[in-house]
Amino acid sequence: MKVIIAGDFAPRARLAKQIENKRFGEIFPDKLVKIIKSADYSLVNFESPVIEDGFEPIEKCGPSLGCSSNAVDAIKYAGFTAVTMANNHILDYGSNGLSKSVECCKNSGLDVVGVGNNLQDAEKILYVKKNEKILAVINCCEHEFSIATSTTSGANPLNPIRQYYSIQEARKNADYVLIIVHGGHEHYQLPSPRMQEIYRFFIDAGADVVVNHHQHCYSGYEIYNSKLIFYGLGNFCFDWEGAQDKKWTEGYFIMVDFNSILSFKIYPYCQYGIEANIKILNEDNLTIEIEKLNNIIYDNKLLNLAMDSYLKESTKDLKNIFSPIRNRYINYVWRKLFPPFLSNKSRLFILAHLQCESHIVKVLYKLRMK
């Protein structure tokens, strides 16, 4: 069974205009469509909910993404047969946007996995039967503003305990188990040690392949206990105003051949850089860069050093997250006129409440209260 897995699809900027005018051939060249349709099954991450007039965005931090039902037609045109929806944007327009997205995809014949009317619904396993073999697909995402609860709709949250039981169920009912996770550090090309530990655990629990996306850049992969872990595919089709950085515009999708011995092929591409389309690149284009990433991934010491360096650089201004003032100009004046907001005593108090699992429950409860 040959299965293609691709990264994030979100209509914005030039891509959104092409989709609204249904110029799908400009987006997806024939060569790309031919590759996707050559697979027995194919999945792409649908990261922008379908919205209509009257749909209101939820309260959250970060941008709210939305698209029309034409986006679903574009995915069908490209040749995909399924969408993963467990991601941090699928609930940007609440339950209305989520239910409309699911409705449009299913009406178009696309399978949907990773979301539901509640947590129990969202974590349902997708079973696919091809060539007398059954593939189980489990889709989840890290916790942001899109997560389903026992009483509200949303995405299936990353929870290794619950995913363990899903894997056990899938192993009883399927020949192969594929887990697709949406998470990681944006614009950082390596997995955190935490991600590696969890994804390896999924393999130890019985998964055959684990695939990750979300970071807006590609990462490397590893063969772990004869199984496959891909730590980041990059944007599949995600235009952003002014984004010309290769980290944003380059990525790859994979074709995994589920068989007694797993094999795979990487398809590198450039998406929405200078040209407003997805262009398949020669396989050698990313090989050297991916190998560099793989060498770090396989070496725990190097992986931890890389993470420490990233955290040191990316958290310089993170102390401002604890300030009640959200205006950057007032924050600037405040820092100039007054001593640091966090005293050592305050720092230790916050640390105690963020590193202890029992304290975290209380902090989250309080922050969720209006």
Coordinates of C-alpha atoms in Angstrom, one line a residue:
M1 CA 0.0 0.0 0.0
K2 CA 1.6 3.3 -1.1
V3 CA 0.5 6.3 0.9
I4 CA 1.5 9.9 0.4
I5 CA 1.6 12.3 3.4
A6 CA 1.9 16.1 2.8
G7 CA 2.2 19.1 5.1
D8 CA 0.2 22.2 5.7
F9 CA -2.3 23.6 3.2
A10 CA -3.7 27.1 4.0
P11 CA -5.0 29.4 1.3
R12 CA -3.6 32.9 1.8
A13 CA -2.3 35.8 -0.4
R14 CA -1.6 34.7 -4.0
L15 CA -2.8 31.2 -3.3
A16 CA -6.2 32.4 -2.0
K17 CA -6.8 34.5 -5.2
Q18 CA -6.0 31.5 -7.4
I19 CA -8.4 29.3 -5.4
E20 CA -11.2 31.8 -5.5
N21 CA -10.8 32.0 -9.3
K22 CA -10.5 28.2 -9.4
R23 CA -7.1 28.4 -11.3
F24 CA -6.1 25.0 -9.8
G25 CA -3.8 24.1 -12.7
E26 CA -1.6 27.1 -11.8
I27 CA -1.2 25.8 -8.3
F28 CA -0.6 22.1 -8.9
P29 CA 1.4 21.3 -12.1
D30 CA 0.6 18.1 -13.9
K31 CA 3.8 16.4 -12.7
L32 CA 2.7 17.0 -9.1
V33 CA -0.8 15.8 -9.6
K34 CA 0.4 12.7 -11.4
I35 CA 2.6 11.8 -8.4
I36 CA -0.1 12.3 -5.9
K37 CA -2.6 10.2 -7.9
S38 CA -0.1 7.4 -8.3
A39 CA -0.5 6.6 -4.6
D40 CA -3.1 4.2 -3.3
Y41 CA -4.0 6.8 -0.7
S42 CA -2.9 10.4 0.1
L43 CA -3.4 12.8 3.0
V44 CA -2.7 16.6 3.3
N45 CA -3.1 18.8 6.4
F46 CA -6.1 21.0 6.0
E47 CA -5.2 24.0 8.2
S48 CA -7.7 26.6 7.2
P49 CA -11.4 26.1 8.2
V50 CA -14.1 26.7 5.6
I51 CA -16.0 29.8 6.6
E52 CA -19.1 31.6 5.4
D53 CA -20.6 35.1 6.1
G54 CA -21.6 35.3 9.8
F55 CA -18.9 33.0 11.1
E56 CA -17.0 34.7 13.9
P57 CA -13.4 34.0 14.9
I58 CA -12.8 32.7 18.4
E59 CA -10.8 34.6 21.0
K60 CA -7.1 33.5 20.7
C61 CA -3.6 34.8 20.1
G62 CA -2.2 34.6 16.7
P63 CA -3.8 34.9 13.2
S64 CA -7.2 33.4 12.4
L65 CA -7.2 31.5 9.1
G66 CA -10.2 30.9 6.9
C67 CA -11.0 29.9 3.3
S68 CA -14.0 29.2 1.1
S69 CA -15.2 25.8 0.0
N70 CA -13.2 26.2 -3.2
A71 CA -10.2 25.1 -1.2
V72 CA -11.7 21.7 -0.8
D73 CA -12.1 21.5 -4.6
A74 CA -8.4 22.4 -5.0
I75 CA -7.4 19.5 -2.7
K76 CA -9.5 17.2 -4.8
Y77 CA -8.0 18.5 -8.0
A78 CA -4.5 17.8 -6.6
G79 CA -5.5 14.2 -6.2
F80 CA -5.7 13.9 -2.4
T81 CA -8.1 11.4 -1.0
A82 CA -8.0 12.4 2.7
V83 CA -7.3 15.4 5.0
T84 CA -5.9 15.6 8.5
M85 CA -7.5 18.3 10.5
A86 CA -5.9 18.1 14.0
N87 CA -4.0 21.3 13.9
N88 CA -3.9 24.7 15.7
H89 CA -6.1 26.6 13.2
I90 CA -9.0 24.3 12.5
L91 CA -11.1 25.8 15.2
D92 CA -10.3 29.5 14.4
Y93 CA -13.9 30.1 13.5
G94 CA -15.4 27.9 16.2
S95 CA -17.6 24.9 15.8
N96 CA -19.3 26.5 12.7
G97 CA -16.0 26.6 10.8
L98 CA -15.1 23.1 11.9
S99 CA -18.4 21.5 11.0
K100 CA -18.5 23.3 7.7
S101 CA -15.0 22.1 6.8
V102 CA -15.9 18.5 7.7
E103 CA -19.1 18.7 5.7
C104 CA -17.5 20.1 2.6
C105 CA -14.7 17.6 2.6
K106 CA -17.0 14.6 3.2
N107 CA -19.4 15.8 0.5
S108 CA -16.4 15.9 -1.9
G109 CA -15.5 12.3 -1.1
L110 CA -12.5 13.2 1.1
D111 CA -11.9 11.2 4.3
V112 CA -11.4 13.3 7.4
V113 CA -9.4 12.4 10.6
G114 CA -8.4 14.3 13.7
V115 CA -11.5 16.3 14.6
G116 CA -14.9 15.7 16.0
N117 CA -17.9 17.0 18.0
N118 CA -16.1 16.1 21.2
L119 CA -12.9 14.5 22.4
Q120 CA -14.2 10.9 21.9
D121 CA -15.3 11.7 18.4
A122 CA -12.1 13.6 17.5
E123 CA -9.8 10.7 18.5
K124 CA -11.5 8.2 16.3
I125 CA -9.2 6.1 14.2
L126 CA -9.5 6.3 10.4
Y127 CA -9.3 2.8 8.8
V128 CA -8.3 2.5 5.2
K129 CA -8.5 -0.7 3.2
K130 CA -6.4 -1.0 0.1
N131 CA -5.1 -4.1 -1.7
E132 CA -6.5 -6.4 1.0
K133 CA -4.5 -4.6 3.6
I134 CA -5.8 -2.2 6.3
L135 CA -4.1 1.0 7.4
A136 CA -5.0 2.8 10.6
V137 CA -4.5 6.6 10.7
I138 CA -4.3 8.4 14.1
N139 CA -4.1 12.2 13.9
C140 CA -3.5 14.6 16.8
C141 CA -2.0 18.0 17.6
E142 CA -0.3 19.9 20.3
H143 CA -2.4 22.0 22.7
E144 CA -3.3 25.5 21.5
F145 CA -6.8 27.0 21.0
S146 CA -8.2 24.2 18.8
I147 CA -8.5 21.3 21.2
A148 CA -11.7 19.2 21.6
T149 CA -13.0 18.5 25.1
S150 CA -15.5 15.9 26.4
T151 CA -18.3 18.4 25.7
T152 CA -17.0 20.7 22.9
S153 CA -15.8 20.2 19.3
G154 CA -12.3 20.5 18.1
A155 CA -9.1 18.7 17.3
N156 CA -7.7 15.5 18.9
P157 CA -5.0 16.6 21.4
L158 CA -1.6 15.1 21.7
N159 CA -1.8 12.9 24.8
P160 CA 0.7 10.0 24.7
I161 CA -1.5 8.0 27.2
R162 CA -4.6 8.3 25.1
Q163 CA -2.6 7.7 21.9
Y164 CA -1.1 4.6 23.4
Y165 CA -4.6 3.1 23.8
S166 CA -5.5 4.2 20.2
I167 CA -2.4 2.4 18.9
Q168 CA -3.4 -0.8 20.8
E169 CA -6.8 -0.6 19.3
A170 CA -5.4 0.0 15.8
R171 CA -3.0 -2.9 16.0
K172 CA -5.9 -5.2 16.6
N173 CA -7.8 -4.0 13.6
A174 CA -5.2 -3.0 11.1
D175 CA -2.1 -4.3 9.4
Y176 CA -0.3 -1.0 9.7
V177 CA -0.5 2.1 12.0
L178 CA 0.3 5.6 10.8
I179 CA 0.4 8.5 13.3
I180 CA 0.3 12.1 12.1
V181 CA 1.1 14.8 14.7
H182 CA 0.8 18.6 14.2
G183 CA 3.3 20.3 16.5
G184 CA 6.8 21.5 17.2
H185 CA 8.7 24.8 17.4
E186 CA 7.8 27.1 14.5
H187 CA 10.8 27.9 12.2
Y188 CA 13.0 25.5 14.0
Q189 CA 14.3 22.7 11.8
L190 CA 14.9 20.1 14.5
P191 CA 12.7 18.1 16.9
S192 CA 12.9 18.9 20.5
P193 CA 14.2 16.0 22.7
R194 CA 10.6 15.9 24.1
M195 CA 9.2 15.3 20.6
Q196 CA 11.7 12.6 19.8
E197 CA 10.9 10.8 23.1
I198 CA 7.2 10.8 22.4
Y199 CA 7.4 9.8 18.8
R200 CA 9.8 7.0 19.6
F201 CA 7.4 5.9 22.3
F202 CA 4.6 5.7 19.7
I203 CA 6.8 3.4 17.7
D204 CA 7.6 1.3 20.8
A205 CA 3.8 1.2 21.4
G206 CA 3.2 -0.3 18.0
A207 CA 3.1 2.4 15.3
D208 CA 4.8 1.8 12.0
V209 CA 5.3 5.4 10.9
V210 CA 5.1 8.8 12.7
V211 CA 4.9 12.0 10.6
N212 CA 5.1 15.5 12.0
H213 CA 4.2 18.9 10.5
H214 CA 3.5 22.5 11.7
Q215 CA 6.9 24.2 12.0
H216 CA 6.7 26.0 8.6
C217 CA 10.1 24.4 7.7
Y218 CA 11.2 20.9 6.9
S219 CA 13.2 18.7 9.3
G220 CA 15.0 15.4 9.1
Y221 CA 13.9 11.8 9.8
E222 CA 15.2 8.7 11.5
I223 CA 14.7 4.9 11.2
Y224 CA 14.0 3.8 14.7
N225 CA 13.6 0.1 15.5
S226 CA 13.1 -0.5 11.7
K227 CA 10.2 2.0 11.7
L228 CA 10.0 5.5 10.3
I229 CA 9.8 8.9 12.1
F230 CA 9.6 12.1 10.0
Y231 CA 10.1 15.2 12.2
G232 CA 8.8 17.9 9.8
L233 CA 7.6 18.1 6.2
G234 CA 7.4 21.9 5.9
N235 CA 4.6 23.9 4.3
F236 CA 2.9 22.0 1.5
C237 CA 0.9 24.9 0.1
F238 CA 1.0 28.0 2.3
D239 CA 1.5 31.4 0.8
W240 CA 2.4 34.2 3.2
E241 CA 2.9 37.9 2.3
G242 CA 6.5 38.6 1.8
A243 CA 7.8 35.1 2.8
Q244 CA 10.7 34.3 0.6
D245 CA 12.9 32.5 3.1
K246 CA 13.8 29.0 1.8
K247 CA 12.8 27.6 5.2
W248 CA 9.3 28.7 4.5
T249 CA 9.1 27.9 0.8
E250 CA 11.0 24.6 0.6
G251 CA 9.7 21.3 1.9
Y252 CA 8.9 17.7 0.9
F253 CA 6.1 15.2 1.0
I254 CA 6.7 11.5 1.4
M255 CA 5.4 8.3 -0.2
V256 CA 5.5 5.4 2.2
D257 CA 5.2 1.9 0.9
F258 CA 3.6 -0.1 3.7
N259 CA 4.8 -3.6 3.3
S260 CA 6.5 -6.3 5.3
I261 CA 9.6 -4.1 5.0
L262 CA 8.8 -0.3 5.1
S263 CA 10.3 1.9 2.4
F264 CA 9.8 5.5 1.4
K265 CA 10.5 8.1 -1.1
I266 CA 11.0 11.9 -0.5
Y267 CA 9.6 14.4 -3.0
P268 CA 11.2 17.9 -2.5
Y269 CA 9.5 21.0 -3.8
C270 CA 9.5 24.8 -3.7
Q271 CA 6.1 26.4 -2.9
Y272 CA 5.1 30.0 -3.2
G273 CA 8.4 31.6 -3.4
I274 CA 9.0 33.8 -6.4
E275 CA 6.6 31.7 -8.4
A276 CA 3.0 31.3 -7.2
N277 CA 2.8 27.5 -7.4
I278 CA 4.3 24.2 -6.2
K279 CA 7.3 23.1 -8.2
I280 CA 8.8 19.6 -7.8
L281 CA 12.5 19.7 -7.3
N282 CA 15.2 17.2 -8.1
E283 CA 15.6 14.8 -5.2
D284 CA 19.2 15.8 -4.7
N285 CA 18.1 19.4 -3.9
L286 CA 17.4 18.8 -0.2
T287 CA 19.4 15.6 0.3
I288 CA 22.5 17.2 1.8
E289 CA 20.5 19.5 4.1
I290 CA 18.3 16.7 5.3
E291 CA 21.4 14.5 6.0
K292 CA 22.8 17.3 8.2
L293 CA 19.6 17.4 10.2
N294 CA 19.5 13.6 10.4
N295 CA 23.1 13.5 11.8
I296 CA 21.9 15.7 14.7
I297 CA 18.7 13.8 15.2
Y298 CA 20.7 10.5 15.7
D299 CA 23.0 12.1 18.2
N300 CA 21.4 12.9 21.6
K301 CA 24.2 15.2 22.6
L302 CA 24.0 17.3 19.4
L303 CA 20.2 17.4 19.5
N304 CA 20.3 18.7 23.1
L305 CA 23.0 21.3 22.3
A306 CA 21.0 22.5 19.3
M307 CA 17.9 22.8 21.4
D308 CA 19.7 24.7 24.1
S309 CA 21.0 27.2 21.5
Y310 CA 17.6 27.6 20.0
L311 CA 15.9 28.2 23.4
K312 CA 18.6 30.7 24.4
E313 CA 18.0 32.8 21.3
S314 CA 14.2 32.4 21.1
T315 CA 13.3 33.2 24.7
K316 CA 15.1 36.5 25.1
D317 CA 11.9 38.5 25.4
L318 CA 9.7 35.7 26.8
K319 CA 9.7 37.2 30.2
N320 CA 7.3 39.8 28.8
I321 CA 4.7 37.1 28.6
F322 CA 4.2 37.5 32.3
S323 CA 3.5 41.2 32.1
P324 CA -0.1 42.3 32.3
I325 CA 0.7 45.1 29.7
R326 CA 0.3 44.0 26.1
N327 CA 1.2 47.2 24.4
R328 CA 4.8 47.1 23.2
Y329 CA 5.4 50.9 23.5
I330 CA 4.1 51.0 27.1
N331 CA 6.2 47.9 27.8
Y332 CA 9.3 49.7 26.5
V333 CA 8.7 52.7 28.7
W334 CA 7.9 50.5 31.7
R335 CA 11.2 48.6 31.3
K336 CA 13.1 51.9 31.1
L337 CA 11.5 53.5 34.2
F338 CA 11.0 50.6 36.5
P339 CA 13.0 47.6 37.7
P340 CA 12.6 44.2 36.0
F341 CA 9.1 42.8 36.4
L342 CA 10.3 39.5 37.6
S343 CA 12.2 39.4 40.8
N344 CA 14.0 36.2 41.7
K345 CA 11.2 35.4 44.2
S346 CA 8.6 35.9 41.5
R347 CA 10.6 33.8 39.0
L348 CA 10.7 30.9 41.5
F349 CA 7.0 31.2 42.2
I350 CA 6.1 31.0 38.5
L351 CA 8.6 28.2 38.0
A352 CA 7.0 26.2 40.7
H353 CA 3.5 26.6 39.1
L354 CA 4.7 25.7 35.6
Q355 CA 6.9 22.7 36.2
C356 CA 4.6 20.8 38.7
E357 CA 1.9 18.8 37.0
S358 CA -0.6 19.4 39.8
H359 CA 0.0 23.1 39.9
I360 CA -0.4 23.3 36.1
V361 CA -3.9 22.1 36.3
K362 CA -4.9 25.0 38.6
V363 CA -3.0 27.6 36.5
L364 CA -4.8 26.4 33.3
Y365 CA -8.2 26.4 35.0
K366 CA -7.7 30.0 36.2
L367 CA -6.4 31.3 32.9
R368 CA -9.3 29.8 31.0
M369 CA -11.8 31.6 33.3
K370 CA -12.8 35.0 31.9

